[in-house]
Amino acid sequence: MTSLHALLAQMTLDEKIGQLVQLSGEFFLDEPQLTVGPKAKLGIAQAVVDNVGSVLNVSGAVKTREIQRKHLQNSRLKIPLLFMADVIYGYRTIFPIPLALGCSWSPALIRQCCVVAAREAASAGSHVTFAPMADLVRDARWGRCMESTGEDVFLNTQYVRASVEGFQQDMPTQQGLAACVKHFAGYGAPIGGRDYNTVELSHQSLFEDYFPPFQAAIDAGCEMVMTSFNTVDGVPATANPWLLKTLLRERWGFQGITIADYAAVKELIAHGVAADEQDACAIAFNAGLDIDMKTACYANGLKPLLAAGKISERALDDAVLRVLRLKQKLGLFDDPYRGVTPEGEQRCCYHPEHLRLARETAGKSLVVLKNDRQTLPFNPATTRVALIGPYADNPDIFGLWAVYGEKSRCTTLKTALQEAIPDGNLCVTPGCDLLLDYGFLGEFGATHQVEQTRCLTDNERAQELERALDYARQADVVLLAMGEHMMQSGEAASRTDLHLPRHQVEFIQQIAAVAKKTVLLLFNGRPLVLTDVVDHVDAIVEAWFPGIEGSHALVDVLSGKRNPSGRLSMSFPYANGQVPVYYNALNTGRPAHQSDHSPRFLSKYLDCPNAPLFPFGFGLSWHETRLSDLHVTPRLLPGGTVMVSVAAHNTSDVDGLETLQLYLHDCVASIARPALQLKGFTQVMLAAGETQVVHFEITPHDLGFYDAEGDVRLEYGRFRAFVGLNSASLLEGEFYYAES
Ligand code: NOJ
């Protein structure tokens, strides 16, 4: 066991500063490297590279071992490198995107996925993952919806806690990763949904909706926190002492490492809060930021600032110690390679158990949004199926942040269906282009060049349409596999129009007009506006970007082998102009319903309902559940419990997993309270025809809320309690919280 203080005492200033600098792969390897952000010349001396503390997004046993070996040769004190990577929803075994995971309503499942992702990445030499992303999102224009688990703080908090526990579970045995929760804070609420844009959130909302998942991560022992690109109160998060010191360290007791997001320290200049790189270095460091990712600000700035007395040596030592402490926790001083070998990596990645979990998770994350005329499931042995659409035979269903995913290992929907449907009963064709132009998508790192740049010619387009119409006429069921290009969501993928592209909509309408039954299968990374297609098709399955086993999972569901149970964790807007639309909004003084005012003067649109097309919590299954007999204990005393019970009847002849959701509303409070707030949920397996009485407990803890100072207020009075299968259809009761 290395004494870190003794080590620190031997370190030169350059060696200390190096620990606070993170560089990417091209500084260490000659071959082209993965980049996941803008490329810029940094202006960093080789001496800095030799002393650097951590590396961004280099992975693979061979590469990490090689870099570590070379580094240790140059490192006077043999301080190993930390390898940090974006292992967001899988390393090689790619799980569904986080927004899909959010729809599973299963923190336990997410925890398992994170355990697996960490094992695979650790076997490939990674030490830290830049995950989980804990940003709450209410605006579907923001491309990073796909990385969030959704619009609800209660759900997100549980997911983030489970993710941190999962990633870090096997850290002590060298098979886990340290987690880095991100992006602190408010990043999910950029104005206009435009990525990296300014955020204007009240402190009350920050405390109530945006901070709790971060606090939960820290309570779960999360080792690192990444700052966000945006401002909070006009101060960029990367140089915000209120966030980094007052909240994180003093209030929440965080002892781990803070790191800037990619190039965010230098971006303080563009924000207009720093005059130059040295200034940026000073304000970020003095605000409490430990590691500078991918700029030269710390590398070149810390030394002169120290000499000028503008930063303290004590603060520098503290930050360096935090980095060394993590290296020690990860076991790197004992074995800088952490037992990593190419053979071990090969054994671990794509392990059959991991793939099984990926299939199970994808099956639990997709959401059935519509199913009329008993269209789904269908019997694959006897049904003639036409599979049409740009996603019919397309392995690009990982989503943007699967940076280590290998598409070549992904089964397409066509192949998965061929395994289930007898020869001659399945016709497949793309039918139309995914997009009519790919140029605007730009580039996202070395592994994600846009490959699909060619569109159909006019001739080919006409032929494809004819073929698709022909297949559609002959089939019993048409599956239309449509959606977003994977680069249309994710980082730097904000959109103002959330409809499917016009040509896809027209195509869907044309096919549906001749088909006996049409099922729309959607591959996308954000809620879409489906108002223009919903009435044309019989069924809609939101598959999201479902990952490596997504096609198999989809076939499991379509064929009835699996009864779907996914429920939306983010509302699907009715129209673009409604965004942001989310279930837990305040009532306003002029609620659209329950107001005495004449209709014109209510909080509503003239041209669109207030409600989303598909609400939070919504999803269909192959079984049907009816709720009845809600009972709520009428009185809650301090230290006591309110019991809520409801009868759940499975009225169908299919067994199914049902998600019962508990919401509360505080009728009168010192701060206006949301019309509904999720406060609990439970998943019950209901056998065909079975009735179960389901119980929830409410304690005073569930009634508290944050004020703008971040203090919890717990107030006596009347509360409404709701139980339902989604946020728009609820049984209602009430109780009083009283002093005696
Ligand atoms: C920028 C992204 O915002 C962040 O989420 C990611 O972890 C870093 N780049 C590193 O790749």
Short mmCIF file of N, CA, C and O in Angstrom, two decimals, residues 204 208 634-639 642 664-674 677 679 698-709 711-720 735-740:
data_model
loop_
_atom_site.label_atom_id
_atom_site.label_comp_id
_atom_site.label_asym_id
_atom_site.label_seq_id
_atom_site.Cartn_x
_atom_site.Cartn_y
_atom_site.Cartn_z
N GLN A 204 -35.24 26.71 -6.84
CA GLN A 204 -36.24 25.77 -6.31
C GLN A 204 -36.32 24.55 -7.23
O GLN A 204 -36.31 23.41 -6.77
N GLU A 208 -35.29 20.73 -6.50
CA GLU A 208 -36.36 19.74 -6.50
C GLU A 208 -36.23 18.71 -7.63
O GLU A 208 -36.47 17.53 -7.41
N PRO A 634 -57.18 7.92 5.81
CA PRO A 634 -57.48 9.36 5.72
C PRO A 634 -56.52 10.27 6.47
O PRO A 634 -56.49 11.46 6.20
N ARG A 635 -55.75 9.74 7.41
CA ARG A 635 -54.97 10.64 8.25
C ARG A 635 -53.54 10.16 8.41
O ARG A 635 -53.28 8.98 8.66
N LEU A 636 -52.62 11.10 8.28
CA LEU A 636 -51.20 10.79 8.48
C LEU A 636 -50.67 11.66 9.60
O LEU A 636 -50.88 12.88 9.60
N LEU A 637 -50.02 11.05 10.58
CA LEU A 637 -49.42 11.81 11.68
C LEU A 637 -47.90 11.75 11.55
O LEU A 637 -47.36 10.84 10.91
N PRO A 638 -47.20 12.72 12.13
CA PRO A 638 -45.74 12.67 12.07
C PRO A 638 -45.22 11.31 12.53
O PRO A 638 -45.70 10.76 13.52
N GLY A 639 -44.31 10.75 11.79
CA GLY A 639 -43.78 9.43 12.14
C GLY A 639 -44.67 8.29 11.68
O GLY A 639 -44.31 7.12 11.82
N VAL A 642 -49.36 6.41 5.70
CA VAL A 642 -50.66 6.28 5.03
C VAL A 642 -50.60 5.04 4.17
O VAL A 642 -49.64 4.83 3.42
N LEU A 664 -48.75 11.87 -6.05
CA LEU A 664 -49.33 12.71 -5.00
C LEU A 664 -49.50 14.13 -5.50
O LEU A 664 -48.79 14.58 -6.40
N HIS A 665 -50.44 14.82 -4.87
CA HIS A 665 -50.56 16.27 -5.08
C HIS A 665 -50.80 16.93 -3.72
O HIS A 665 -51.68 16.52 -2.97
N ASP A 666 -50.00 17.93 -3.44
CA ASP A 666 -50.12 18.69 -2.21
C ASP A 666 -51.08 19.85 -2.50
O ASP A 666 -50.75 20.73 -3.31
N CYS A 667 -52.26 19.85 -1.88
CA CYS A 667 -53.32 20.77 -2.33
C CYS A 667 -53.01 22.23 -2.00
O CYS A 667 -53.28 23.11 -2.81
N VAL A 668 -52.49 22.48 -0.81
CA VAL A 668 -52.15 23.87 -0.44
C VAL A 668 -50.77 23.85 0.22
O VAL A 668 -50.57 23.15 1.20
N ALA A 669 -49.86 24.61 -0.33
CA ALA A 669 -48.50 24.63 0.23
C ALA A 669 -47.92 26.02 0.07
O ALA A 669 -48.46 26.86 -0.65
N SER A 670 -46.81 26.26 0.76
CA SER A 670 -46.22 27.60 0.70
C SER A 670 -45.54 27.87 -0.65
O SER A 670 -45.22 29.01 -0.98
N ILE A 671 -45.30 26.81 -1.40
CA ILE A 671 -44.77 26.95 -2.76
C ILE A 671 -45.71 26.14 -3.66
O ILE A 671 -46.08 25.02 -3.29
N ALA A 672 -46.07 26.69 -4.82
CA ALA A 672 -46.99 25.96 -5.70
C ALA A 672 -46.41 24.58 -6.03
O ALA A 672 -45.22 24.46 -6.34
N ARG A 673 -47.25 23.58 -5.93
CA ARG A 673 -46.79 22.20 -6.12
C ARG A 673 -47.29 21.63 -7.44
O ARG A 673 -48.37 22.01 -7.92
N PRO A 674 -46.54 20.72 -8.03
CA PRO A 674 -46.98 20.11 -9.29
C PRO A 674 -48.34 19.44 -9.15
O PRO A 674 -48.69 18.95 -8.07
N GLN A 677 -47.08 14.26 -8.84
CA GLN A 677 -45.66 13.89 -8.67
C GLN A 677 -45.58 12.40 -8.39
O GLN A 677 -46.22 11.91 -7.45
N LYS A 679 -44.45 9.26 -6.75
CA LYS A 679 -43.83 9.03 -5.44
C LYS A 679 -43.60 7.56 -5.16
O LYS A 679 -43.08 7.20 -4.10
N ILE A 698 -47.20 5.63 2.25
CA ILE A 698 -46.72 7.01 2.15
C ILE A 698 -46.30 7.45 3.55
O ILE A 698 -47.06 7.26 4.51
N THR A 699 -45.13 8.01 3.66
CA THR A 699 -44.68 8.53 4.96
C THR A 699 -44.49 10.04 4.81
O THR A 699 -44.42 10.55 3.68
N PRO A 700 -44.36 10.77 5.92
CA PRO A 700 -44.17 12.22 5.83
C PRO A 700 -42.99 12.57 4.92
O PRO A 700 -43.00 13.59 4.23
N HIS A 701 -41.98 11.73 4.89
CA HIS A 701 -40.81 11.98 4.04
C HIS A 701 -41.22 12.23 2.58
O HIS A 701 -40.62 13.04 1.88
N ASP A 702 -42.27 11.53 2.13
CA ASP A 702 -42.72 11.67 0.73
C ASP A 702 -43.40 13.01 0.47
O ASP A 702 -43.67 13.36 -0.68
N LEU A 703 -43.75 13.71 1.52
CA LEU A 703 -44.52 14.95 1.36
C LEU A 703 -43.64 16.19 1.35
O LEU A 703 -44.11 17.29 1.02
N GLY A 704 -42.40 16.03 1.74
CA GLY A 704 -41.52 17.20 1.81
C GLY A 704 -41.17 17.71 0.42
O GLY A 704 -41.25 16.99 -0.57
N PHE A 705 -40.81 18.98 0.36
CA PHE A 705 -40.35 19.54 -0.92
C PHE A 705 -39.29 20.59 -0.64
O PHE A 705 -39.15 21.07 0.49
N TYR A 706 -38.54 20.92 -1.66
CA TYR A 706 -37.43 21.86 -1.49
C TYR A 706 -37.87 23.29 -1.71
O TYR A 706 -38.68 23.56 -2.61
N ASP A 707 -37.31 24.18 -0.92
CA ASP A 707 -37.48 25.60 -1.24
C ASP A 707 -36.25 26.07 -2.02
O ASP A 707 -35.35 25.28 -2.32
N ALA A 708 -36.21 27.36 -2.30
CA ALA A 708 -35.15 27.88 -3.16
C ALA A 708 -33.78 27.85 -2.47
O ALA A 708 -32.75 27.99 -3.14
N GLU A 709 -33.77 27.67 -1.15
CA GLU A 709 -32.47 27.57 -0.45
C GLU A 709 -32.01 26.12 -0.35
O GLU A 709 -30.96 25.83 0.20
N ASP A 711 -33.66 23.91 1.37
CA ASP A 711 -34.14 23.33 2.62
C ASP A 711 -35.44 22.59 2.36
O ASP A 711 -36.26 23.02 1.53
N VAL A 712 -35.63 21.50 3.08
CA VAL A 712 -36.85 20.71 2.88
C VAL A 712 -37.97 21.29 3.72
O VAL A 712 -37.79 21.56 4.91
N ARG A 713 -39.11 21.50 3.11
CA ARG A 713 -40.30 21.94 3.86
C ARG A 713 -41.29 20.79 3.92
O ARG A 713 -41.56 20.14 2.91
N LEU A 714 -41.82 20.62 5.09
CA LEU A 714 -42.82 19.57 5.29
C LEU A 714 -44.01 20.27 5.93
O LEU A 714 -43.89 20.77 7.05
N GLU A 715 -45.12 20.34 5.23
CA GLU A 715 -46.23 21.16 5.71
C GLU A 715 -47.48 20.32 5.91
O GLU A 715 -47.79 19.44 5.09
N TYR A 716 -48.22 20.64 6.96
CA TYR A 716 -49.47 19.92 7.22
C TYR A 716 -50.52 20.33 6.21
O TYR A 716 -50.46 21.41 5.63
N GLY A 717 -51.52 19.47 6.02
CA GLY A 717 -52.62 19.85 5.14
C GLY A 717 -53.15 18.68 4.34
O GLY A 717 -52.87 17.52 4.62
N ARG A 718 -53.91 19.04 3.30
CA ARG A 718 -54.62 18.03 2.51
C ARG A 718 -53.77 17.59 1.31
O ARG A 718 -53.15 18.41 0.64
N PHE A 719 -53.78 16.31 1.07
CA PHE A 719 -53.04 15.74 -0.06
C PHE A 719 -53.97 14.84 -0.86
O PHE A 719 -54.85 14.19 -0.29
N ARG A 720 -53.75 14.81 -2.15
CA ARG A 720 -54.48 13.83 -2.97
C ARG A 720 -53.50 12.72 -3.35
O ARG A 720 -52.33 12.99 -3.66
N PHE A 735 -55.95 12.35 1.73
CA PHE A 735 -55.64 12.18 3.14
C PHE A 735 -55.14 13.51 3.68
O PHE A 735 -54.77 14.43 2.93
N TYR A 736 -55.13 13.60 5.01
CA TYR A 736 -54.62 14.81 5.67
C TYR A 736 -53.35 14.47 6.42
O TYR A 736 -53.28 13.43 7.10
N TYR A 737 -52.40 15.34 6.29
CA TYR A 737 -51.22 15.23 7.14
C TYR A 737 -51.44 16.20 8.29
O TYR A 737 -51.57 17.42 8.07
N ALA A 738 -51.54 15.68 9.49
CA ALA A 738 -51.93 16.51 10.62
C ALA A 738 -50.97 16.34 11.78
O ALA A 738 -50.33 15.29 11.93
N GLU A 739 -50.90 17.39 12.59
CA GLU A 739 -49.97 17.39 13.72
C GLU A 739 -50.37 16.35 14.77
O GLU A 739 -49.55 15.71 15.40
N SER A 740 -51.70 16.21 14.94
CA SER A 740 -52.17 15.23 15.93
C SER A 740 -53.53 14.69 15.50
O SER A 740 -54.17 15.23 14.61
#
